[in-house]
CSV table of C-alpha atoms in Angstrom, one decimal:
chain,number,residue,atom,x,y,z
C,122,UNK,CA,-3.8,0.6,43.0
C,123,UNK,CA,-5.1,2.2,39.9
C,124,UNK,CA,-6.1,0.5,36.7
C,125,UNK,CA,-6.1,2.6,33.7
C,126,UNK,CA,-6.8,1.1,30.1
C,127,UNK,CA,-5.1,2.5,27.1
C,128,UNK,CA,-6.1,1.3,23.6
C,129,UNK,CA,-7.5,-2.1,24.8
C,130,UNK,CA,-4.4,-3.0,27.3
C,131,UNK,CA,-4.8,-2.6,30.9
C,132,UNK,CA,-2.0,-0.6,32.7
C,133,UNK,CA,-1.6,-1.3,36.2
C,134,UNK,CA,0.0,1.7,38.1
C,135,UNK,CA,0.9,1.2,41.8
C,136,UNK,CA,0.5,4.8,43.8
C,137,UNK,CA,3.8,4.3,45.1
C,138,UNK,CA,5.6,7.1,47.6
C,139,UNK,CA,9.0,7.6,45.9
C,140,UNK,CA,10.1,10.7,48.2
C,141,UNK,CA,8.2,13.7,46.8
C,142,UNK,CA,7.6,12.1,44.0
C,143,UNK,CA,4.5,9.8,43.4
C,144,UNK,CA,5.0,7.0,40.5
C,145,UNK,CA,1.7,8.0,38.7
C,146,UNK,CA,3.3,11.7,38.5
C,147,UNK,CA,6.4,10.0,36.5
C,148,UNK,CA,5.5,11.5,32.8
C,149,UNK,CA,5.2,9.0,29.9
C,150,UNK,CA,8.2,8.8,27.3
C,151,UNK,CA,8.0,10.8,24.4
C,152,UNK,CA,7.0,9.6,21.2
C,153,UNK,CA,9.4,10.7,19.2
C,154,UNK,CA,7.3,9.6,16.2
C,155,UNK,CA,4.3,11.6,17.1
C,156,UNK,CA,5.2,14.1,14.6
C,157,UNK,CA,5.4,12.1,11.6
C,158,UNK,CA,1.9,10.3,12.3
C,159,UNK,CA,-0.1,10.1,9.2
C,160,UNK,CA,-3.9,9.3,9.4
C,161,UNK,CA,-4.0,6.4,6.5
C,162,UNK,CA,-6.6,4.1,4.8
C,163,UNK,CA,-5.5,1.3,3.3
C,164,UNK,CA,-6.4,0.7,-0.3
C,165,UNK,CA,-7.5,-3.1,0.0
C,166,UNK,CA,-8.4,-5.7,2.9
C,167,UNK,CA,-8.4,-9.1,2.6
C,168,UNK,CA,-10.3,-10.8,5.9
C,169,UNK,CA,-12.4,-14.0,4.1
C,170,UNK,CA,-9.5,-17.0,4.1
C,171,UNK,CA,-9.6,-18.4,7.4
C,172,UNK,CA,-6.4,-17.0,9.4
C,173,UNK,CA,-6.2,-17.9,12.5
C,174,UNK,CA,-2.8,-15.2,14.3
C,175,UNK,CA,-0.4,-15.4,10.7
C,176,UNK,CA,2.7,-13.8,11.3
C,177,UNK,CA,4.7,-13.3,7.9
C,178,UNK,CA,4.0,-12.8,4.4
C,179,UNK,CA,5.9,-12.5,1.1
C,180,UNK,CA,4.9,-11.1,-2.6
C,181,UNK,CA,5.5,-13.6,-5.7
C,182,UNK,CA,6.2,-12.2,-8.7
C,183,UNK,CA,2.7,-12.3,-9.8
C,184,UNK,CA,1.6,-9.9,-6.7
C,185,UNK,CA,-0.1,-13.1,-5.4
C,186,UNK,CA,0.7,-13.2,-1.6
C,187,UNK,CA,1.8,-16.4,0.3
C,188,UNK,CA,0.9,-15.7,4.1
C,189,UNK,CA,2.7,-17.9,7.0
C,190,UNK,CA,-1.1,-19.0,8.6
C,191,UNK,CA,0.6,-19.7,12.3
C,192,UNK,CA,-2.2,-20.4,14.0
C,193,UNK,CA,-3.7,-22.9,11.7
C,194,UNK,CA,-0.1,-24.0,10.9
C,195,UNK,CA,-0.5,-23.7,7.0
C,196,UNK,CA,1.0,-21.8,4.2
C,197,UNK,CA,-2.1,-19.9,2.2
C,198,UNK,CA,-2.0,-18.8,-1.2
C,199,UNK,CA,-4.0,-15.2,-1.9
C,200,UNK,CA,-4.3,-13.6,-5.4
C,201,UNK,CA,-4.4,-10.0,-5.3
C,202,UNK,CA,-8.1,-10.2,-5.6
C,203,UNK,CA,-8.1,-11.8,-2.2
C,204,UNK,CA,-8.9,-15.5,-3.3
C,205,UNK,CA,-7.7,-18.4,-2.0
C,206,UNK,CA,-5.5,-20.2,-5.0
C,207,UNK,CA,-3.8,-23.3,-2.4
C,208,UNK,CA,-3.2,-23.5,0.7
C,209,UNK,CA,-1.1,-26.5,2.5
C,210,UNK,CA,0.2,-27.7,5.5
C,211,UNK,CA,-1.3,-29.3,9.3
C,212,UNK,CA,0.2,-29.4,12.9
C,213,UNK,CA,3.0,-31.7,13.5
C,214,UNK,CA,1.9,-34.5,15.8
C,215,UNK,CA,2.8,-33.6,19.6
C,216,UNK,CA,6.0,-35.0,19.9
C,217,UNK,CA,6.3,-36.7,16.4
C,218,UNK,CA,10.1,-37.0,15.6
C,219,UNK,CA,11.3,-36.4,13.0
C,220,UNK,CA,8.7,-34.0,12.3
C,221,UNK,CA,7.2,-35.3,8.5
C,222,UNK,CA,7.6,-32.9,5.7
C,223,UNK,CA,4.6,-30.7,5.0
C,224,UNK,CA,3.6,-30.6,8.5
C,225,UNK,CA,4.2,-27.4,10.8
C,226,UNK,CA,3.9,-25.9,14.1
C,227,UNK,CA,3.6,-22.2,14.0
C,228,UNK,CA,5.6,-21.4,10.9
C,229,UNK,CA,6.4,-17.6,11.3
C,230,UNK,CA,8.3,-17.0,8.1
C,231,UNK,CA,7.6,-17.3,4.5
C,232,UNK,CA,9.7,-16.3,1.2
C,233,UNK,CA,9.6,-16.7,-2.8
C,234,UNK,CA,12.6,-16.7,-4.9
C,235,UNK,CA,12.7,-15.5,-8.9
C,236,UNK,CA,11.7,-19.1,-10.1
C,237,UNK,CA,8.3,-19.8,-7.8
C,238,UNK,CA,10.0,-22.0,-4.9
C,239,UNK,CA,8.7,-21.1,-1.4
C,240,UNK,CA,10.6,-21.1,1.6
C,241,UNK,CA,8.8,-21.4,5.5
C,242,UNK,CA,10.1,-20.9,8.4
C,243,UNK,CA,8.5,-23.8,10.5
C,244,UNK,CA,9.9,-22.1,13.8
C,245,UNK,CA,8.6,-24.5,16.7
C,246,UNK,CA,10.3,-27.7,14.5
C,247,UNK,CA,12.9,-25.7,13.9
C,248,UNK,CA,13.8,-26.1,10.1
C,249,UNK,CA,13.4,-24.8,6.7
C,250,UNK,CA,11.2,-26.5,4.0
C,251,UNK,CA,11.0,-25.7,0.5
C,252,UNK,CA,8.2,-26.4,-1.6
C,253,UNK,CA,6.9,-25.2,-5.6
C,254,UNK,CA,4.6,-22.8,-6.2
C,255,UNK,CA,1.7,-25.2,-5.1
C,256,UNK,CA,2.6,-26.5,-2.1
C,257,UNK,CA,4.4,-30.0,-3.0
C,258,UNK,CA,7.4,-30.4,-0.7
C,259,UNK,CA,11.2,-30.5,-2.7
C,260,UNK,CA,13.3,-30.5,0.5
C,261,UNK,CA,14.1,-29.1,4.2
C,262,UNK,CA,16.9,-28.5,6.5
C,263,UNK,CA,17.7,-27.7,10.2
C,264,UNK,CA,16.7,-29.3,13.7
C,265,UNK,CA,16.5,-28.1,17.5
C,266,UNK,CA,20.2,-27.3,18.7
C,267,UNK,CA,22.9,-24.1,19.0
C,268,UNK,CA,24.9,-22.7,17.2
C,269,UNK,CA,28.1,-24.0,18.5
C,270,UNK,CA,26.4,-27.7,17.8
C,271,UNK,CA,26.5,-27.9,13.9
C,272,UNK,CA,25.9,-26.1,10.8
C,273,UNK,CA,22.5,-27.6,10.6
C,274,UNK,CA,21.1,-26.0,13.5
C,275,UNK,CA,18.5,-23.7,14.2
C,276,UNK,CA,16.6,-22.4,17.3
C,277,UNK,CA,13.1,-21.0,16.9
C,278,UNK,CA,13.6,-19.1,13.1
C,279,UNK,CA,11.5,-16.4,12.6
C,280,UNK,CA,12.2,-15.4,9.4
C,281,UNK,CA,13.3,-16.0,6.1
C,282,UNK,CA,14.5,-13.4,2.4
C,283,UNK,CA,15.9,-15.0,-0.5
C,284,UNK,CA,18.3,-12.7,-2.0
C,285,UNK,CA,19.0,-12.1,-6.0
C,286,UNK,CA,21.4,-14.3,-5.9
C,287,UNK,CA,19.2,-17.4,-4.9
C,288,UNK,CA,20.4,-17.3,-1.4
C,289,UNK,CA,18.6,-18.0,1.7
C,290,UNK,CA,18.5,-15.8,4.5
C,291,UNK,CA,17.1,-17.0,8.5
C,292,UNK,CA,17.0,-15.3,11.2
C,293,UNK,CA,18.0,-17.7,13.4
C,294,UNK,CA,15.9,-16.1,16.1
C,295,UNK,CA,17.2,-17.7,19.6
C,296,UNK,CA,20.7,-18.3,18.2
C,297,UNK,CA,20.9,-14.7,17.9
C,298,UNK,CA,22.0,-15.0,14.5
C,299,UNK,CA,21.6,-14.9,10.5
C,300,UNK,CA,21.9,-17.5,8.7
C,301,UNK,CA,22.9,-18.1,5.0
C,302,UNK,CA,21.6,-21.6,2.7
C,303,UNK,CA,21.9,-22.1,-0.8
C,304,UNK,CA,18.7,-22.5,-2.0
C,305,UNK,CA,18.8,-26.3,-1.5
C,306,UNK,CA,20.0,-26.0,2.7
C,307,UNK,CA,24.0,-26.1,1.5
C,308,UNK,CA,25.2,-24.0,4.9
C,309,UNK,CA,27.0,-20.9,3.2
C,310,UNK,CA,28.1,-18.7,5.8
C,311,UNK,CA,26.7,-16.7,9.3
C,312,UNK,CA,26.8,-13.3,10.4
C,313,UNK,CA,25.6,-11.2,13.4
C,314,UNK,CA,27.4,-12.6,15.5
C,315,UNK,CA,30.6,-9.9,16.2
C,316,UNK,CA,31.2,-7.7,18.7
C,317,UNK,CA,30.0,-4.7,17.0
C,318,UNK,CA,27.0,-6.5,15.1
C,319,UNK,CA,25.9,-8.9,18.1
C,320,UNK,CA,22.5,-9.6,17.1
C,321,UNK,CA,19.9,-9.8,20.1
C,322,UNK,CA,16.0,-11.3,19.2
C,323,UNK,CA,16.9,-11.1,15.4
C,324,UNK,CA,13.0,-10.7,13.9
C,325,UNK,CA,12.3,-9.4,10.4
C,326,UNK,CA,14.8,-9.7,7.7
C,327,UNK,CA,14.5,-8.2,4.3
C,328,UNK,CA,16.5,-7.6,0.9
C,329,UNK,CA,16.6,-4.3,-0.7
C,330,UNK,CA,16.9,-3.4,-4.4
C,331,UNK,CA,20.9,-2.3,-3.0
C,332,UNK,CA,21.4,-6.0,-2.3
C,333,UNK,CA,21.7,-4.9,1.4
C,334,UNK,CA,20.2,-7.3,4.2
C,335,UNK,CA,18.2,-5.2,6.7
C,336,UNK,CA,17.5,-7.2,10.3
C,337,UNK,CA,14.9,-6.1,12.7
C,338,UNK,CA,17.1,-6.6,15.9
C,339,UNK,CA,14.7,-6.7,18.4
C,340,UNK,CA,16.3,-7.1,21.9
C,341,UNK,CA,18.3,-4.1,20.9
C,342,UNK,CA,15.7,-1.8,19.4
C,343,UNK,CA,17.4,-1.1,16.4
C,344,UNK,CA,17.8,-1.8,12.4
C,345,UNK,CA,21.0,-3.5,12.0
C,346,UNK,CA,22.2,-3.3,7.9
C,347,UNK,CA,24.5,-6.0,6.4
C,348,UNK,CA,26.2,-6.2,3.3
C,349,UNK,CA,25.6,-9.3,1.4
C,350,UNK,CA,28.4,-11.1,2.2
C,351,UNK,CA,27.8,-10.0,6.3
C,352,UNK,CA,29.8,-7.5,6.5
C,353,UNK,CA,28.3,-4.2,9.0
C,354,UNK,CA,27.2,-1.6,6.9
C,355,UNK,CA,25.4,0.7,9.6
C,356,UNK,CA,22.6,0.8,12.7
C,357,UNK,CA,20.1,2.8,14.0
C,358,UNK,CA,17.6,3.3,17.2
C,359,UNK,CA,14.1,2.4,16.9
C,360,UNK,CA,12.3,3.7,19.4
C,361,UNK,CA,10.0,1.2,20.3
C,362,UNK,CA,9.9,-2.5,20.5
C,363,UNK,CA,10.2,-2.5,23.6
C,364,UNK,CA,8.0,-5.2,25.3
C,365,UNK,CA,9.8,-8.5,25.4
C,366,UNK,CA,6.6,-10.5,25.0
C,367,UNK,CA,5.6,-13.4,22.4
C,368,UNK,CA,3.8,-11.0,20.5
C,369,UNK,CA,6.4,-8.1,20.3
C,370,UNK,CA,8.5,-9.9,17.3
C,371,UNK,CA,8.5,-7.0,14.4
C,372,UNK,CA,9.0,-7.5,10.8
C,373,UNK,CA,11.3,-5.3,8.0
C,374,UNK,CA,10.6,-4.4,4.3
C,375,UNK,CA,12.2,-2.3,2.1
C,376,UNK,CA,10.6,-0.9,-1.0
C,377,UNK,CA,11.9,0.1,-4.7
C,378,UNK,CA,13.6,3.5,-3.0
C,379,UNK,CA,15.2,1.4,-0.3
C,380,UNK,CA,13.2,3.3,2.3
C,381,UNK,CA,12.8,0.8,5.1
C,382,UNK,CA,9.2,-0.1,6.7
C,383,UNK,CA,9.5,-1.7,10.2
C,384,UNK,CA,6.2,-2.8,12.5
C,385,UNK,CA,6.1,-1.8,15.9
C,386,UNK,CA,4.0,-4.3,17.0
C,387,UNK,CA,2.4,-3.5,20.5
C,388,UNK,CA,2.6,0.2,19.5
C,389,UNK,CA,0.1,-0.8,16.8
C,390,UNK,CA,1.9,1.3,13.9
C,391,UNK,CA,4.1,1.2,11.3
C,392,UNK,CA,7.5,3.5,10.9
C,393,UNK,CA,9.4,4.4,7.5
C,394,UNK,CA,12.7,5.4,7.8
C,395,UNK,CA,15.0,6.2,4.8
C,396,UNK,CA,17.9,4.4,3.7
C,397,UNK,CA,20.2,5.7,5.9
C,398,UNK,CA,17.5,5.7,9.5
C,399,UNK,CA,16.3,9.1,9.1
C,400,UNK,CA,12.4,8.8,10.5
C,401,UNK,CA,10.1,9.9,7.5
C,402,UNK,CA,6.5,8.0,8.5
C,403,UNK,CA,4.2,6.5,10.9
C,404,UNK,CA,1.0,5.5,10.7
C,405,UNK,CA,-1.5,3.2,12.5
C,406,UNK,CA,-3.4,2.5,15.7
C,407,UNK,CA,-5.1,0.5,18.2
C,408,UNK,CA,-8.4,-0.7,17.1
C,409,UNK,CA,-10.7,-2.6,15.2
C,410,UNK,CA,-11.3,0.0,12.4
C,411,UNK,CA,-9.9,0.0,8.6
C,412,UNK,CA,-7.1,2.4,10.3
C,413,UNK,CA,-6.4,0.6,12.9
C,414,UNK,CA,-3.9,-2.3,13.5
C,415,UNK,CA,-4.8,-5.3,16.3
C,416,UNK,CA,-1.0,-6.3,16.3
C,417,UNK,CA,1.2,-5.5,12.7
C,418,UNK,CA,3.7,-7.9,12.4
C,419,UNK,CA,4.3,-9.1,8.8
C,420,UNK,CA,5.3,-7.0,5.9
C,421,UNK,CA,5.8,-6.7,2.6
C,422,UNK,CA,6.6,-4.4,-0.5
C,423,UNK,CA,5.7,-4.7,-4.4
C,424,UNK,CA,7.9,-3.0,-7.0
C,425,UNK,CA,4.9,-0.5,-7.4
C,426,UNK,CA,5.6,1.2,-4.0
C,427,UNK,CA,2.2,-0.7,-1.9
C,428,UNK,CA,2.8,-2.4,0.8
C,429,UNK,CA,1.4,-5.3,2.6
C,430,UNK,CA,0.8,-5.7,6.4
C,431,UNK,CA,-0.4,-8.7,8.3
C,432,UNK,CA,-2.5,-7.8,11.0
C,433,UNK,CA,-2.4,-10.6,13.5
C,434,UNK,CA,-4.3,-9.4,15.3
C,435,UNK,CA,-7.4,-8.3,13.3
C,436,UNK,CA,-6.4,-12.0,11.4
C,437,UNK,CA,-6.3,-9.8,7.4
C,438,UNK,CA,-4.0,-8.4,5.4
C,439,UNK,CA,-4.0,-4.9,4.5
C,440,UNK,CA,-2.6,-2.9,1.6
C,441,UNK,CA,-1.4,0.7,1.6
C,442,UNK,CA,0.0,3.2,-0.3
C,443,UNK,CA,1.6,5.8,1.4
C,444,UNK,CA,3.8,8.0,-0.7
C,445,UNK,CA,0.1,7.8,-2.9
């Protein structure tokens, strides 16, 4: 056996006799991205607020940034300047049921809508809450079950967009689904769930400025684009996301020209494709450095063209600018 280590993850490679044909002699799959690789900086890092593995992140209309805290299992607050304005939120009680309001384990998912109210994806109690601006609690919905067992249930959400029209939008992550609230947990409708739009690992989900509703479809390495009503609009390849791990769960944004950002988690990058899936970007990298990405997951646009990225694993946020 032969260990080699590439970007900080150890590769085990068994020298195994396959005819004439040795496995360490099998070449590597292209990267069909390599091309488009940019070498980027981001403009702004924000490391000092305590976050402990977040996951998702949205933009308020004050370019303040709400940032799902998993690990700490709390919703934090950032002005742009990278202060902390509130924070709320504490692990629900090992086997505490019903889970009490305000209380999380691991929320994943985090949205605004036009009038301040934030929505979180508390994934491991499977539910919604709402709160204000400053974390006091207005309502929830959702508990543990399938699809097939009520309206009100949800498996394991990852996350959450809130469209123009005040609706709600989960990825109902192990129920291989999206699905639509009002904005106070009125079931509307669900969608993914055809024979030509079968979602598989639903992840990301994001809004663009078309009123389109982009899904990062994990399982199935591709973007999957809905109408707003759920009605398949198109689908393409990403190549990548293809480790079926924990960490492997990528995130979607798309900015003011609808071109769509998705993180590719365990390949440390993001990729930028236009509206349509044409591949126009990458950027990013294993490491430690300004550069460099310890896990992407979360992202986010502002109407100014930046864009937001939670690095799990580096536990900051980073802002870049790439069309700059």
């Amino acid at each position: 056996m032969r260990v080699y280590v590439e970007k900080g993850i150890a590769l085990e490679m068994l020298s195994l006799d396959l005819g004439s044909t040795m496995l360490e002699d099998i070449p590597a799959p292209i990267d069909v991205y390599a091309a488009l690789q940019r070498d980027m900086l981001p403009e702004q890092t924000i490391t000092d607020v305590g976050l402990n593995s977040p996951r998702g992140l949205a933009i308020a209309s004050d370019r303040s940034i709400y940032v799902a805290d998993t690990g700490n299992s709390r919703i934090v607050h950032v002005s742009v300047d990278g202060n902390i304005l509130a924070s709320w939120g504490s692990r629900t009680p090992d086997g505490e049921l019903p889970p009490a309001a305000g209380t999380f384990i691991e929320p994943w998912g985090v949205a605004v809508d036009p009038q301040g109210n934030v929505y979180v994806a508390d994934t491991w109690n499977h539910r919604i809450q709402k709160f204000d601006a400053i974390g006091n609690f207005k309502t929830e919905w959702g508990s543990l079950g399938q699809s097939t067992e009520g309206t009100n249930s949800l498996w394991g959400p990852r996350a959450i967009a809130v469209g123009p029209d005040g609706r709600v939008y989960v990825t109902d992550t192990g129920n291989k689904r999206v699905v639509v609230f009002d904005s106070n947990g009125k079931f509307l409708q669900e969608f993914g769930i055809g024979v030509d739009d079968q979602l598989d690992e639903p992840v990301g989900i994001a809004i663009g400025s078309n009123g389109l509703v982009y899904v990062a479809d994990t399982w199935n390495a591709q973007v999957v684009v809905f109408s707003a009503d759920g009605n398949l609009i198109t689908k393409w390849q990403v190549h990548g996301w293809a480790g079926d791990s924990l960490d492997n769960k990528p995130y979607i944004t798309v900015d003011s020209h609808n071109r769509v950002y998705i993180t590719d988690p365990e390949r440390y990058r993001v990729i930028v494709f236009s509206s349509s899936g044409t591949p126009l970007a990458a950027f990013g990298q294993y490491g430690p450095e300004e550069d460099a990405f310890g896990l992407p997951v979360g992202i986010a646009s502002t109407p100014d063209g930046t864009i937001w990225i939670v690095d799990t694993g580096n536990n900051r946020l980073a802002k870049f600018n790439p069309w700059k």
